[in-house]
Coordinates of C-alpha atoms in Angstrom, one line a residue:
M12 CA 29.0 63.2 159.9
T13 CA 25.6 62.2 159.8
D14 CA 23.7 59.0 158.6
I15 CA 21.9 59.5 155.4
K16 CA 18.7 58.5 157.0
N17 CA 18.7 61.4 159.4
T18 CA 19.8 64.1 156.8
K19 CA 18.3 67.5 156.7
I20 CA 19.2 69.6 153.8
A21 CA 19.2 73.3 153.4
V22 CA 19.7 74.6 149.8
I23 CA 21.2 78.0 149.8
G24 CA 20.3 79.9 146.8
L25 CA 16.8 79.3 144.8
G26 CA 17.7 80.5 141.3
Y27 CA 17.7 78.3 138.1
V28 CA 20.3 75.7 140.1
G29 CA 19.0 75.5 143.4
L30 CA 15.3 75.4 143.0
P31 CA 14.9 72.2 140.8
L32 CA 17.4 70.5 143.0
A33 CA 15.7 71.8 146.3
V34 CA 12.5 70.3 145.0
E35 CA 13.9 66.9 144.0
F36 CA 15.6 66.9 147.5
G37 CA 12.4 67.6 149.4
K38 CA 10.6 64.6 147.9
K39 CA 13.4 62.2 149.7
F40 CA 14.6 64.5 152.8
P41 CA 13.3 67.1 155.2
T42 CA 14.4 70.0 153.2
V43 CA 14.5 73.7 153.4
G44 CA 15.3 76.1 150.3
F45 CA 16.7 79.3 151.6
D46 CA 17.1 82.5 149.7
I47 CA 17.9 86.3 150.8
N48 CA 15.4 87.6 148.1
E49 CA 12.1 88.0 149.8
A50 CA 10.2 88.6 146.4
R51 CA 11.4 85.4 145.3
V52 CA 10.9 83.3 148.4
N53 CA 7.3 84.9 148.3
E54 CA 6.5 83.8 144.8
L55 CA 7.8 80.5 145.3
S56 CA 5.8 79.8 148.5
K57 CA 2.7 80.4 146.4
G58 CA 3.9 77.7 143.9
K59 CA 4.9 80.2 141.4
D60 CA 8.6 80.0 139.7
S61 CA 9.3 83.0 137.2
T62 CA 12.7 81.0 135.8
L63 CA 10.1 78.7 134.7
E64 CA 12.4 75.7 135.7
V65 CA 9.9 74.0 137.6
E66 CA 6.5 73.8 136.6
D67 CA 4.0 75.7 139.2
S68 CA 1.8 72.6 139.6
Y69 CA 4.9 70.5 140.7
L70 CA 6.4 73.0 143.0
K71 CA 3.0 73.5 144.7
E72 CA 2.8 69.3 145.0
V73 CA 6.0 69.2 146.9
L74 CA 5.3 72.2 149.0
D75 CA 1.7 70.7 150.1
N76 CA 2.9 67.0 150.4
Y77 CA 6.4 66.8 151.4
D78 CA 8.4 68.2 154.4
F79 CA 9.9 71.0 152.1
K80 CA 9.8 74.8 152.7
V81 CA 11.2 78.1 151.2
T82 CA 12.5 80.9 153.6
T83 CA 14.5 83.7 154.2
Q84 CA 15.2 83.2 157.7
K85 CA 18.2 81.9 158.7
A86 CA 16.7 80.2 161.7
D87 CA 14.7 77.9 159.6
I88 CA 17.9 76.2 158.6
A89 CA 19.8 76.3 162.0
D90 CA 18.9 72.6 162.5
C91 CA 20.0 71.6 159.0
N92 CA 23.1 68.9 158.7
V93 CA 23.7 69.6 155.0
F94 CA 24.0 72.6 153.2
I95 CA 24.3 72.8 149.4
V96 CA 25.4 76.1 148.2
T97 CA 23.9 77.2 144.6
V98 CA 24.7 81.0 144.4
P99 CA 25.6 82.4 141.1
T100 CA 29.3 83.1 140.4
P101 CA 29.6 86.0 137.9
T102 CA 32.2 88.3 136.7
D103 CA 32.6 91.8 136.8
K104 CA 32.9 94.4 133.9
Y105 CA 36.7 93.3 133.8
N106 CA 35.7 89.7 133.3
R107 CA 37.2 88.9 136.7
P108 CA 35.5 86.5 139.0
V109 CA 33.3 87.6 141.5
L110 CA 33.2 85.6 144.5
T111 CA 31.0 87.9 146.7
P112 CA 27.7 85.5 146.7
L113 CA 29.8 82.5 147.4
I114 CA 31.5 84.2 150.6
K115 CA 28.1 85.7 151.9
A116 CA 26.7 82.2 151.6
S117 CA 29.8 80.7 153.5
E118 CA 29.1 83.3 156.1
T119 CA 25.6 82.1 156.4
V120 CA 26.5 78.6 156.6
G121 CA 29.2 79.0 159.1
S122 CA 26.7 81.0 161.3
V123 CA 24.6 78.1 161.8
I124 CA 26.3 74.8 160.9
Q125 CA 26.9 72.2 164.0
K126 CA 29.3 69.6 164.5
G127 CA 29.4 66.9 162.0
G128 CA 27.7 69.1 159.4
I129 CA 28.4 69.0 155.7
V130 CA 28.5 72.0 153.3
I131 CA 28.4 70.8 149.6
Y132 CA 29.1 73.7 147.1
E133 CA 27.6 73.5 143.3
S134 CA 28.7 76.9 142.0
T135 CA 30.9 77.4 139.4
V136 CA 34.5 78.1 140.5
Y137 CA 37.9 77.6 139.6
P138 CA 40.1 74.6 141.1
G139 CA 40.7 75.4 144.8
V140 CA 37.9 77.9 145.6
T141 CA 35.7 75.7 148.0
E142 CA 38.8 74.8 150.1
D143 CA 41.2 77.9 149.6
E144 CA 38.4 80.7 149.9
C145 CA 35.1 79.1 151.0
I146 CA 35.9 76.6 153.8
P147 CA 38.1 79.1 155.6
I148 CA 35.2 81.5 156.0
V149 CA 32.9 78.8 157.4
E150 CA 35.6 77.8 160.2
S151 CA 36.0 81.4 161.2
V152 CA 32.4 82.0 161.3
S153 CA 31.5 78.8 162.9
G154 CA 34.7 78.3 165.3
L155 CA 34.7 74.6 163.9
T156 CA 37.3 72.8 162.3
Y157 CA 37.4 71.5 158.8
N158 CA 37.7 68.0 158.4
Q159 CA 37.3 67.2 162.1
D160 CA 34.1 69.1 163.0
F161 CA 32.5 69.7 159.9
Y162 CA 33.1 68.6 156.3
A163 CA 32.8 69.6 152.6
G164 CA 31.8 68.5 149.1
Y165 CA 31.9 69.6 145.6
S166 CA 29.1 68.5 143.1
P167 CA 29.0 70.9 140.3
E168 CA 25.8 72.0 138.6
R169 CA 24.8 71.0 135.3
I170 CA 21.5 72.8 134.9
N171 CA 20.5 73.7 131.2
P172 CA 18.0 76.5 131.5
G173 CA 15.0 76.3 129.3
D174 CA 15.8 72.6 128.6
K175 CA 12.7 70.4 129.5
E176 CA 14.3 67.2 128.1
H177 CA 17.6 67.5 130.3
T178 CA 16.1 68.3 133.8
V179 CA 18.4 68.0 136.8
T180 CA 17.6 64.4 137.7
K181 CA 18.4 63.2 134.2
I182 CA 21.8 64.8 133.8
L183 CA 24.6 62.7 135.5
K184 CA 26.2 64.4 138.6
V185 CA 29.7 64.7 139.4
T186 CA 30.4 64.5 143.1
S187 CA 33.2 64.7 145.5
G188 CA 34.0 64.9 149.5
S189 CA 36.9 66.3 151.6
T190 CA 37.6 62.7 152.8
P191 CA 36.9 59.3 151.2
E192 CA 33.9 58.8 153.7
V193 CA 32.4 62.1 153.1
A194 CA 32.8 61.4 149.3
D195 CA 30.9 58.4 149.6
Y196 CA 28.2 59.8 151.5
V197 CA 27.8 63.1 149.1
D198 CA 27.7 60.4 146.4
E199 CA 25.0 58.1 148.0
L200 CA 23.0 61.4 148.7
Y201 CA 22.8 62.8 144.8
K202 CA 22.3 59.1 143.8
S203 CA 19.0 59.0 145.8
V204 CA 17.8 61.7 143.5
I205 CA 19.5 61.7 140.3
V206 CA 18.2 58.9 138.3
A207 CA 21.1 59.4 135.5
G208 CA 23.7 58.4 138.0
T209 CA 27.0 60.0 139.4
H210 CA 30.3 60.2 139.0
K211 CA 32.5 60.5 142.2
A212 CA 35.6 62.2 141.3
S213 CA 39.1 61.8 143.2
S214 CA 39.1 65.1 144.9
I215 CA 37.1 68.5 145.4
K216 CA 39.5 70.1 143.1
V217 CA 39.2 67.6 140.1
A218 CA 35.5 68.1 140.4
E219 CA 35.9 71.9 140.1
A220 CA 38.0 71.7 137.1
A221 CA 35.7 69.5 135.6
K222 CA 33.0 71.5 135.7
V223 CA 35.0 74.7 134.5
I224 CA 36.3 73.3 131.3
E225 CA 32.9 71.8 130.2
N226 CA 31.8 75.1 129.4
S227 CA 34.9 76.2 128.4
Q228 CA 35.4 73.4 125.6
R229 CA 32.2 74.3 124.4
D230 CA 32.9 78.1 124.5
I231 CA 36.3 77.4 122.1
N232 CA 34.1 75.1 119.8
I233 CA 31.5 77.8 119.1
A234 CA 34.1 80.3 118.9
F235 CA 35.5 78.1 115.7
V236 CA 32.7 78.0 113.9
N237 CA 31.8 81.7 114.7
E238 CA 35.2 82.4 112.9
L239 CA 34.3 80.0 109.9
A240 CA 31.4 82.1 109.6
K241 CA 33.0 85.3 109.2
I242 CA 35.6 83.5 106.9
F243 CA 33.1 82.0 104.9
N244 CA 30.7 85.2 104.9
L245 CA 33.9 86.8 103.1
M246 CA 33.8 84.2 100.6
G247 CA 30.0 84.4 99.9
I248 CA 29.7 80.7 101.2
D249 CA 26.8 79.9 103.2
T250 CA 28.3 78.4 106.7
A251 CA 25.2 76.5 107.3
D252 CA 25.7 74.4 104.0
V253 CA 29.4 74.1 105.0
L254 CA 28.5 72.6 108.4
E255 CA 26.0 70.2 106.8
A256 CA 28.3 68.7 104.5
A257 CA 31.2 68.5 107.1
G258 CA 28.6 66.9 109.6
T259 CA 28.1 63.9 107.3
K260 CA 31.5 62.7 108.8
W261 CA 30.5 60.5 111.9
N262 CA 33.0 62.3 114.2
F263 CA 32.3 66.0 113.3
L264 CA 31.1 68.1 116.4
P265 CA 27.9 69.6 115.3
F266 CA 28.4 73.3 116.7
K267 CA 26.8 76.3 115.1
P268 CA 27.8 79.9 115.1
G269 CA 26.0 82.4 117.0
L270 CA 25.7 84.5 120.2
V271 CA 27.4 83.1 123.3
G272 CA 25.8 84.6 126.4
G273 CA 24.4 83.3 129.8
H274 CA 25.7 82.2 133.0
C275 CA 28.0 79.5 132.0
I276 CA 29.4 79.6 128.7
G277 CA 30.1 83.2 128.6
V278 CA 31.7 83.2 132.0
D279 CA 33.2 80.1 133.4
P280 CA 36.2 80.2 130.9
Y281 CA 37.3 83.6 132.6
Y282 CA 37.4 81.6 135.8
L283 CA 39.9 79.3 134.4
A284 CA 41.9 82.0 132.8
Q285 CA 42.1 83.7 136.2
K286 CA 43.5 80.7 138.0
A287 CA 45.7 79.8 135.1
Q288 CA 47.2 83.1 135.2
E289 CA 47.6 83.1 139.2
V290 CA 49.8 79.9 139.0
G291 CA 51.9 81.6 136.0
Y292 CA 50.6 80.4 132.7
H293 CA 48.7 82.8 130.4
P294 CA 46.1 81.0 128.7
E295 CA 45.9 81.6 124.7
I296 CA 43.1 79.4 123.1
I297 CA 40.7 79.9 126.0
L298 CA 40.9 83.9 126.1
A299 CA 41.0 83.7 122.2
G300 CA 37.7 82.1 122.0
R301 CA 36.3 84.5 124.5
R302 CA 37.5 87.7 122.7
L303 CA 36.0 86.4 119.5
N304 CA 32.5 85.2 121.0
D305 CA 32.3 88.4 123.2
G306 CA 32.5 90.4 119.7
M307 CA 30.1 88.6 118.1
G308 CA 27.1 91.0 118.6
K309 CA 29.1 93.8 117.4
Y310 CA 29.8 91.9 114.4
V311 CA 26.2 90.9 113.8
A312 CA 25.3 94.6 114.0
T313 CA 28.0 95.6 111.5
E314 CA 26.7 92.9 109.0
I315 CA 23.1 94.4 109.4
V316 CA 24.4 97.6 108.4
K317 CA 26.2 96.6 105.3
M318 CA 23.1 94.5 104.4
M319 CA 21.1 97.7 104.6
V320 CA 23.7 100.1 102.8
K321 CA 24.2 97.2 99.8
A322 CA 20.2 97.1 99.8
E323 CA 20.3 101.1 99.5
M324 CA 18.2 101.6 102.5
P325 CA 18.7 104.3 104.7
V326 CA 20.6 103.4 107.9
K327 CA 20.0 106.5 110.1
N328 CA 16.5 106.8 111.6
S329 CA 15.8 103.5 110.1
K330 CA 13.1 101.5 111.9
V331 CA 14.5 98.1 113.4
L332 CA 12.6 95.5 115.1
M333 CA 15.0 92.9 117.4
L334 CA 13.1 89.6 118.1
G335 CA 14.5 88.6 121.4
I336 CA 16.8 89.7 124.3
T337 CA 17.3 86.5 126.4
F338 CA 20.5 84.8 126.1
K339 CA 18.8 81.6 124.8
E340 CA 15.9 80.4 123.2
N341 CA 12.6 79.6 125.0
C342 CA 14.1 80.7 128.6
P343 CA 13.5 84.0 130.4
D344 CA 17.0 84.2 131.5
I345 CA 18.6 87.5 130.5
R346 CA 21.9 87.1 132.6
N347 CA 24.8 87.9 130.4
T348 CA 23.1 87.8 127.2
R349 CA 24.8 89.0 124.2
A350 CA 21.6 90.0 122.3
I351 CA 22.1 93.3 124.0
D352 CA 25.3 94.0 122.4
I353 CA 23.4 93.9 118.8
Y354 CA 21.0 96.4 120.1
N355 CA 23.6 99.0 121.5
E356 CA 25.6 98.9 118.5
L357 CA 22.7 99.6 116.1
L358 CA 21.9 102.4 118.6
T359 CA 25.3 103.9 117.4
Y360 CA 24.2 104.3 113.9
Q361 CA 21.3 106.4 115.3
M362 CA 18.5 103.7 114.4
D363 CA 15.2 103.5 115.9
V364 CA 15.2 99.9 117.4
D365 CA 12.1 98.4 119.2
V366 CA 12.5 94.9 121.0
Y367 CA 10.1 92.4 121.6
D368 CA 10.5 89.0 123.6
P369 CA 7.5 87.2 125.2
W370 CA 9.9 85.4 127.5
A371 CA 12.0 88.1 129.1
N372 CA 10.5 89.7 132.4
P373 CA 10.0 93.5 131.0
E374 CA 10.8 95.0 134.8
E375 CA 14.1 92.8 134.8
V376 CA 15.1 94.0 131.5
R377 CA 14.3 97.5 132.1
H378 CA 16.4 97.7 135.3
E379 CA 19.3 95.8 133.4
F380 CA 19.3 97.6 130.2
N381 CA 17.3 100.4 131.0
L382 CA 15.1 99.4 127.7
D383 CA 11.6 98.6 127.4
I384 CA 10.2 95.6 125.8
L385 CA 7.4 96.4 123.6
P386 CA 4.2 94.2 123.8
Q387 CA 3.4 92.5 120.8
E388 CA 0.2 94.5 120.0
Q389 CA 2.3 97.5 119.8
L390 CA 4.6 96.2 117.0
G391 CA 4.6 98.5 114.1
T392 CA 6.3 98.0 110.7
Y393 CA 9.9 98.0 110.0
N394 CA 12.5 98.4 107.4
T395 CA 14.6 95.7 109.2
I396 CA 13.9 92.6 111.5
I397 CA 16.7 90.8 113.4
L398 CA 16.1 87.3 114.6
A399 CA 18.4 87.3 117.5
V400 CA 17.2 84.6 119.8
A401 CA 15.2 81.6 118.3
H402 CA 12.2 81.3 120.6
K403 CA 9.4 79.0 119.2
Q404 CA 6.9 82.0 119.3
F405 CA 9.3 83.9 116.3
I406 CA 9.2 80.8 114.0
E407 CA 5.5 80.7 114.2
M408 CA 5.2 84.6 113.5
N409 CA 3.8 86.0 110.3
L410 CA 6.8 88.6 109.7
D411 CA 5.3 89.7 106.7
T412 CA 2.9 91.8 108.7
L413 CA 5.6 93.4 110.3
K414 CA 7.4 94.3 107.1
K415 CA 7.6 97.8 105.4
D416 CA 8.0 97.7 101.6
K417 CA 11.3 96.1 100.7
A418 CA 12.0 95.3 104.2
L419 CA 15.1 93.2 105.1
I420 CA 15.2 90.0 107.6
Y421 CA 18.6 89.0 109.5
D422 CA 18.4 85.5 110.9
V423 CA 21.2 85.3 113.6
K424 CA 20.5 81.9 114.6
G425 CA 19.8 80.3 111.1
I426 CA 16.0 78.8 111.8
L427 CA 13.8 80.7 109.2
P428 CA 13.5 79.3 105.8
R429 CA 16.0 80.7 103.3
S430 CA 13.2 82.0 101.2
V431 CA 12.2 84.2 104.2
S432 CA 15.5 85.5 105.3
D433 CA 18.0 88.1 103.4
K434 CA 20.8 87.1 105.3
R435 CA 22.1 84.9 108.3
L436 CA 25.3 84.5 110.4

């Protein structure tokens, strides 16, 4: 195992997680950011980050003034001795974990890692994936022996896309290693850039489990308030008023109803559920929360139709504007967005739905959803406006200019003044 002073890092995967981490390590150690996406590497090499996680000026500063570069060539990471894997871990259409990116990344590491090297995984997985699935691949490809010729660690990512306050260095980091010595090394490595500090877990499996329950817990809490919103809606009670009143108690958890998407909260519980079922336990609360949250887009669409019918507004061929398609506010990430569920459900009622989102990449949206986002100057007037994502631009918009006579507004996020919206979740 190398001395920390002689560390040279390769970060495998330069997305929302990998790039911010690579940039910070690049200021402390010789660092190479590796990604198989040529277009992504080309934009980064020019000092441009389309995910908006790293400011362009900051990225360019680190590229120009530190021993840091980005590449698609494996030869450029062949002399590294620490490999940090930050590739995505999605689910398939049946909500089963897809480990393909991890497997491919492990093959890449195996093809270049040398004796004494360390591979650290950050991708969210269920307990056991690092040592049972990934390490055997590194061993097979490299011909090296685990915990003899090379070592491993796990330090789960805690990136919150779009959050400019809780950035990578300001979020406490869980670390772990395959031996006590490696655990100390990994912890020291992250402490060098994480100003918020670290927590050294007792094992890699403990660190994996800690990560996967973080978002599962949040998912279940949001599912609870989503269910409350459904109940209170039937009772004619404003959910926001109820939560505000309950929130006066010191230990009440301040969760709000809404759509639950993204690459973490909407995915991680399925990883935990998969492993639970493999060891003979059928999780009930975890999957119940997932079912409820996954159905909220359809529920919102149905509520919109009911609102229109009660207002004696025609539904078929009605002009509708949906504001927002990304999975969360002030962020361009459309992965696993549940806003698309509202859109697709409204189409089944033969509505004419336009979508406007100043944050989303139009080409990416077209590729993922076969949907064209309208530029603001092409927006017309509408019978119904849906605020699906709480982008700051939408809060500042004058919605009156987009409304037909007697138009309705449905506020999914509950951020508009009550005098402006006709109904909210």
